[in-house]
CSV table of C-alpha atoms in Angstrom, one decimal:
chain,number,residue,atom,x,y,z
A,1,MET,CA,0.0,0.0,0.0
A,2,THR,CA,1.1,3.6,-0.5
A,3,ASN,CA,0.3,6.7,1.5
A,4,LYS,CA,0.8,10.1,-0.2
A,5,ASN,CA,1.6,11.6,3.2
A,6,TYR,CA,4.6,9.2,3.6
A,7,THR,CA,7.9,10.5,2.4
A,8,ILE,CA,11.5,9.2,2.6
A,9,LYS,CA,14.5,11.5,2.8
A,10,THR,CA,18.2,11.5,3.6
A,11,ALA,CA,18.5,11.9,7.3
A,12,SER,CA,20.5,14.9,8.7
A,13,ARG,CA,23.0,14.4,11.6
A,14,ALA,CA,20.2,15.5,14.0
A,15,GLU,CA,17.8,12.9,12.5
A,16,VAL,CA,20.4,10.2,12.8
A,17,ARG,CA,20.4,11.0,16.5
A,18,ILE,CA,16.6,10.3,16.4
A,19,MET,CA,17.3,7.0,14.9
A,20,ILE,CA,19.8,6.2,17.6
A,21,ASP,CA,17.2,7.1,20.2
A,22,TRP,CA,14.8,4.6,18.6
A,23,ALA,CA,17.5,2.0,18.7
A,24,ALA,CA,17.8,2.6,22.5
A,25,GLU,CA,14.0,2.2,22.8
A,26,GLU,CA,14.4,-1.2,21.0
A,27,GLY,CA,16.9,-2.3,23.7
A,28,TRP,CA,19.9,-2.2,21.4
A,29,ASN,CA,21.9,-0.1,23.8
A,30,PRO,CA,23.7,2.3,21.4
A,31,GLY,CA,26.8,4.2,22.3
A,32,LEU,CA,26.5,7.8,23.5
A,33,HIS,CA,28.3,9.1,20.4
A,34,ASP,CA,27.2,6.6,17.9
A,35,ALA,CA,25.2,9.0,15.8
A,36,ASP,CA,28.1,11.3,15.1
A,37,CYS,CA,30.5,8.4,14.3
A,38,TYR,CA,28.0,6.7,12.1
A,39,HIS,CA,27.1,9.8,10.2
A,40,THR,CA,30.8,10.3,9.4
A,41,ALA,CA,30.9,7.0,7.7
A,42,ASP,CA,28.5,8.1,4.9
A,43,PRO,CA,26.6,11.4,5.4
A,44,ASP,CA,24.1,10.3,2.7
A,45,GLY,CA,23.7,6.8,4.1
A,46,PHE,CA,20.8,7.3,6.5
A,47,LEU,CA,17.2,7.4,5.4
A,48,ILE,CA,14.2,8.5,7.5
A,49,GLY,CA,10.5,8.1,6.6
A,50,TYR,CA,8.0,10.8,7.6
A,51,LEU,CA,4.3,10.4,7.9
A,52,GLY,CA,3.3,14.0,7.4
A,53,ASN,CA,5.6,15.8,9.8
A,54,GLU,CA,6.2,12.8,12.1
A,55,PRO,CA,9.3,10.5,11.7
A,56,VAL,CA,8.1,6.9,11.7
A,57,ALA,CA,10.7,4.7,10.0
A,58,ALA,CA,14.4,4.6,9.5
A,59,ILE,CA,17.2,2.6,7.9
A,60,SER,CA,21.0,3.0,7.4
A,61,ALA,CA,22.4,2.1,4.0
A,62,VAL,CA,26.0,3.0,4.4
A,63,LYS,CA,28.0,2.8,1.2
A,64,TYR,CA,31.7,2.4,2.0
A,65,ASP,CA,32.7,2.2,-1.7
A,66,GLU,CA,31.2,1.0,-5.0
A,67,SER,CA,31.5,-2.6,-4.0
A,68,PHE,CA,30.4,-2.9,-0.4
A,69,GLY,CA,27.6,-1.4,1.8
A,70,PHE,CA,26.0,-2.2,5.1
A,71,LEU,CA,22.4,-2.0,6.2
A,72,GLY,CA,21.3,-1.3,9.8
A,73,LEU,CA,19.1,0.7,12.1
A,74,PHE,CA,16.0,-0.7,10.4
A,75,ILE,CA,13.3,0.5,12.7
A,76,VAL,CA,9.6,1.4,12.4
A,77,LYS,CA,7.8,3.0,15.3
A,78,SER,CA,5.6,0.4,16.9
A,79,ALA,CA,2.3,2.3,16.3
A,80,CYS,CA,3.1,2.4,12.5
A,81,ARG,CA,4.1,-1.2,11.9
A,82,GLY,CA,2.2,-3.4,9.5
A,83,LYS,CA,1.3,-0.5,7.2
A,84,GLY,CA,4.0,-0.9,4.6
A,85,TYR,CA,6.3,2.0,5.7
A,86,GLY,CA,9.0,-0.4,6.7
A,87,LEU,CA,8.9,-2.2,3.3
A,88,GLN,CA,9.2,1.1,1.4
A,89,ILE,CA,12.2,2.3,3.4
A,90,TRP,CA,13.8,-1.1,3.2
A,91,LYS,CA,13.5,-1.0,-0.6
A,92,ALA,CA,14.9,2.5,-0.6
A,93,GLY,CA,17.9,1.3,1.4
A,94,ILE,CA,18.5,-1.7,-0.9
A,95,GLU,CA,18.2,0.6,-4.0
A,96,ARG,CA,20.8,3.0,-2.6
A,97,LEU,CA,23.3,0.1,-2.4
A,98,THR,CA,22.6,-1.3,-5.9
A,99,GLY,CA,25.7,-3.0,-7.2
A,100,CYS,CA,27.2,-3.5,-3.8
A,101,ASN,CA,27.7,-6.7,-1.8
A,102,ILE,CA,25.5,-5.8,1.2
A,103,GLY,CA,26.1,-6.9,4.7
A,104,LEU,CA,23.8,-6.8,7.7
A,105,ASP,CA,23.4,-8.2,11.2
A,106,GLY,CA,19.9,-9.6,11.3
A,107,VAL,CA,18.0,-10.2,14.6
A,108,VAL,CA,16.6,-13.7,14.9
A,109,ALA,CA,13.0,-12.6,14.2
A,110,ARG,CA,13.9,-11.2,10.8
A,111,GLN,CA,16.4,-13.6,9.5
A,112,GLU,CA,14.0,-15.7,7.4
A,113,ASN,CA,12.6,-12.5,5.8
A,114,TYR,CA,16.2,-11.3,4.9
A,115,LYS,CA,16.8,-14.7,3.2
A,116,LYS,CA,13.8,-14.0,1.0
A,117,TRP,CA,15.6,-10.9,-0.2
A,118,GLY,CA,18.6,-13.0,-1.2
A,119,PHE,CA,20.7,-12.6,1.9
A,120,LYS,CA,22.7,-15.6,3.0
A,121,MET,CA,23.8,-16.4,6.6
A,122,ALA,CA,27.6,-16.3,7.1
A,123,TYR,CA,27.8,-16.9,10.8
A,124,ARG,CA,26.3,-15.9,14.2
A,125,ASN,CA,27.4,-13.0,16.2
A,126,ILE,CA,26.7,-13.3,20.0
A,127,ARG,CA,26.6,-10.4,22.5
A,128,CYS,CA,28.2,-11.4,25.8
A,129,GLN,CA,27.7,-9.4,29.0
A,130,GLY,CA,30.1,-9.2,31.9
A,131,MET,CA,31.2,-6.7,34.4
A,132,GLY,CA,33.8,-4.0,34.3
A,133,GLY,CA,36.8,-3.6,36.6
A,134,GLY,CA,39.5,-6.1,37.3
A,135,GLU,CA,43.3,-5.6,37.3
A,136,PRO,CA,44.7,-4.0,34.1
A,137,ASP,CA,47.0,-6.1,32.1
A,138,GLU,CA,50.6,-5.2,32.6
A,139,HIS,CA,51.7,-6.2,29.1
A,140,ASP,CA,54.4,-3.6,28.3
A,141,GLY,CA,53.2,-3.4,24.7
A,142,ILE,CA,49.9,-1.8,25.5
A,143,ILE,CA,49.7,1.9,24.4
A,144,LYS,CA,47.1,4.6,23.8
A,145,LEU,CA,46.1,4.3,20.2
A,146,SER,CA,46.4,8.1,19.8
A,147,THR,CA,50.1,7.8,20.1
A,148,LEU,CA,50.3,6.0,16.7
A,149,PRO,CA,50.1,7.6,13.3
A,150,PHE,CA,46.6,7.1,11.9
A,151,ALA,CA,48.0,5.5,8.8
A,152,GLN,CA,49.4,2.7,10.9
A,153,ILE,CA,46.1,2.0,12.5
A,154,GLU,CA,44.3,2.2,9.2
A,155,SER,CA,46.7,-0.3,7.7
A,156,TYR,CA,46.2,-2.7,10.5
A,157,ASP,CA,42.4,-2.4,10.3
A,158,ARG,CA,42.2,-3.0,6.6
A,159,PRO,CA,42.2,-6.9,6.5
A,160,PHE,CA,39.2,-6.9,9.0
A,161,PHE,CA,36.8,-5.1,6.8
A,162,PRO,CA,35.7,-5.5,3.1
A,163,ALA,CA,36.2,-1.9,2.2
A,164,ASN,CA,38.1,1.2,3.2
A,165,ARG,CA,36.4,2.9,6.2
A,166,SER,CA,39.0,5.5,7.2
A,167,ALA,CA,36.6,8.3,7.8
A,168,PHE,CA,34.5,6.2,10.2
A,169,LEU,CA,37.6,4.7,11.8
A,170,LYS,CA,39.2,8.1,12.5
A,171,SER,CA,36.0,9.2,14.2
A,172,TRP,CA,35.4,5.9,16.1
A,173,ILE,CA,38.8,5.7,17.8
A,174,SER,CA,38.7,9.3,18.9
A,175,GLN,CA,35.2,9.6,20.2
A,176,PRO,CA,34.5,11.1,23.6
A,177,ASP,CA,33.8,8.8,26.6
A,178,SER,CA,35.9,6.0,25.2
A,179,ALA,CA,39.2,4.3,25.6
A,180,ALA,CA,41.2,3.2,22.5
A,181,LEU,CA,44.2,1.0,23.1
A,182,GLY,CA,46.7,-0.7,20.8
A,183,ILE,CA,49.2,-3.5,21.6
A,184,LEU,CA,52.7,-3.7,20.1
A,185,GLN,CA,54.7,-6.8,19.4
A,186,ASP,CA,58.3,-6.5,18.1
A,187,GLY,CA,57.6,-2.8,17.6
A,188,ARG,CA,54.6,-3.2,15.3
A,189,LEU,CA,50.9,-2.9,15.9
A,190,ALA,CA,49.5,-6.4,16.7
A,191,GLY,CA,46.0,-5.6,17.9
A,192,TYR,CA,43.7,-2.8,19.0
A,193,GLY,CA,40.5,-2.3,20.8
A,194,VAL,CA,37.9,0.5,21.6
A,195,MET,CA,35.6,0.6,24.6
A,196,ARG,CA,32.8,3.2,24.4
A,197,LYS,CA,30.2,4.4,26.9
A,198,CYS,CA,26.7,3.3,26.0
A,199,ARG,CA,23.2,4.0,27.4
A,200,SER,CA,23.9,1.1,29.8
A,201,GLY,CA,27.5,0.3,30.6
A,202,TYR,CA,30.2,-0.1,27.9
A,203,LYS,CA,30.7,-1.9,24.7
A,204,ILE,CA,34.1,-3.1,23.6
A,205,GLY,CA,34.4,-3.1,19.8
A,206,PRO,CA,36.3,-3.7,17.8
A,207,LEU,CA,38.7,-6.0,19.5
A,208,PHE,CA,41.2,-7.2,16.9
A,209,ALA,CA,44.4,-9.1,17.7
A,210,ASP,CA,47.0,-11.3,16.1
A,211,CYS,CA,46.6,-14.1,18.7
A,212,PRO,CA,44.3,-15.0,21.7
A,213,GLU,CA,47.0,-13.9,24.2
A,214,LEU,CA,47.2,-10.4,22.8
A,215,ALA,CA,43.4,-10.2,22.7
A,216,GLU,CA,43.2,-11.2,26.3
A,217,SER,CA,45.7,-8.5,27.3
A,218,LEU,CA,43.8,-5.8,25.4
A,219,PHE,CA,40.4,-6.9,26.7
A,220,SER,CA,41.6,-6.9,30.3
A,221,ALA,CA,43.2,-3.5,29.9
A,222,LEU,CA,40.0,-2.0,28.4
A,223,LYS,CA,37.7,-3.7,30.9
A,224,SER,CA,39.7,-2.4,33.8
A,225,LYS,CA,38.8,1.2,32.8
A,226,ALA,CA,35.1,0.5,33.4
A,227,ARG,CA,33.7,0.6,37.0
A,228,SER,CA,33.2,-2.8,38.6
A,229,ASP,CA,29.5,-2.2,39.0
A,230,GLU,CA,28.9,-1.4,35.4
A,231,PRO,CA,28.2,-4.0,32.6
A,232,VAL,CA,30.6,-4.5,29.7
A,233,TYR,CA,29.5,-6.0,26.4
A,234,LEU,CA,31.4,-7.8,23.8
A,235,ASP,CA,30.0,-8.8,20.4
A,236,ILE,CA,31.7,-12.0,19.2
A,237,PRO,CA,31.7,-13.8,15.9
A,238,GLU,CA,30.9,-17.3,17.1
A,239,VAL,CA,33.1,-18.9,14.4
A,240,ASN,CA,36.1,-17.7,16.4
A,241,PRO,CA,36.3,-20.3,19.3
A,242,ALA,CA,39.2,-18.3,20.9
A,243,ALA,CA,36.9,-15.3,21.2
A,244,VAL,CA,34.1,-17.4,22.8
A,245,SER,CA,36.7,-18.9,25.2
A,246,LEU,CA,37.8,-15.4,26.2
A,247,ALA,CA,34.3,-14.4,27.1
A,248,LYS,CA,33.8,-17.5,29.1
A,249,ARG,CA,37.0,-17.0,31.1
A,250,HIS,CA,35.8,-13.6,32.1
A,251,GLY,CA,32.4,-14.9,33.3
A,252,MET,CA,30.4,-13.3,30.5
A,253,HIS,CA,27.1,-14.7,29.4
A,254,VAL,CA,25.1,-14.5,26.1
A,255,VAL,CA,22.3,-11.9,26.1
A,256,PHE,CA,21.6,-11.4,22.4
A,257,GLU,CA,22.5,-12.7,19.0
A,258,THR,CA,22.4,-11.7,15.3
A,259,ALA,CA,23.2,-13.4,12.0
A,260,ARG,CA,25.9,-11.8,9.9
A,261,MET,CA,24.4,-12.0,6.4
A,262,TYR,CA,25.5,-10.9,2.9
A,263,SER,CA,23.7,-10.4,-0.3
A,264,GLY,CA,26.7,-11.7,-2.2
A,265,LYS,CA,29.7,-13.8,-1.4
A,266,GLN,CA,31.0,-13.7,2.2
A,267,PRO,CA,34.1,-11.4,2.2
A,268,ASP,CA,37.4,-13.0,2.9
A,269,ARG,CA,38.3,-11.5,6.3
A,270,SER,CA,40.6,-12.4,9.2
A,271,LEU,CA,37.8,-13.8,11.4
A,272,HIS,CA,40.3,-15.8,13.6
A,273,ARG,CA,41.7,-12.4,14.6
A,274,VAL,CA,38.3,-10.8,15.3
A,275,PHE,CA,37.5,-11.0,19.1
A,276,GLY,CA,35.0,-8.2,19.0
A,277,VAL,CA,32.8,-6.8,16.3
A,278,THR,CA,32.9,-3.1,15.7
A,279,SER,CA,29.2,-2.5,15.4
A,280,PHE,CA,26.1,-4.4,14.5
A,281,GLU,CA,24.8,-1.3,12.7
A,282,LEU,CA,27.8,-0.5,10.5
A,283,GLY,CA,29.7,-3.8,10.4
């Protein structure tokens, strides 16, 4: 069905903040500064649907380059569901990413529907919850990420993502209310992680490292910067058993899951070195 009062437009930075507020209402626990970081990734990559003057639907369709894009923040306000507004904005998001291999993290309830649109499941991501605090790791290679040239961080990040994401990355690692740490081995960057303040507690992501031992050191160092009475979350690709083991060793338990899905072929990425996903919304 169509409604002449329903229009879809590119969201402004302020409207992306509305989308993030909706995500919080859905229980997705976004970061305090996600809107600004996400908007940096692709300022034209966020769509919002209005019924008259009221925003009622949203989706992000971030185009990293001509070959890869990512869908997220697909939300329709509860009172407006079942009226076709979601389908229209979904189609607009898909159309914006025409020609791209499209990734998304699908919640369980919508995975079968995404398959009907040609998306194929690659693996499960599981959100684990634990508590902050603990002793910081004393590994002498741990440094503040800000002490390194950005080109070095960008180079390390590149194998973990299907496209260049330098604009987003620069914003993500320097956002307020966060800690960004790297770990050096033999004088070179061998892992990094970011912990950001969220509506509830903190999320660690990404957490990339060349081996489980370095991931452990980074995770402990980051977690120690959160208060012991605050929750810490880590989104893990279940196909990396070392990441699952890390979460278990720290007493974390699964509270949420998604399916990483792609419209095309699953990108060749260093999943055995991914101990924490950057974001379910942007990949």
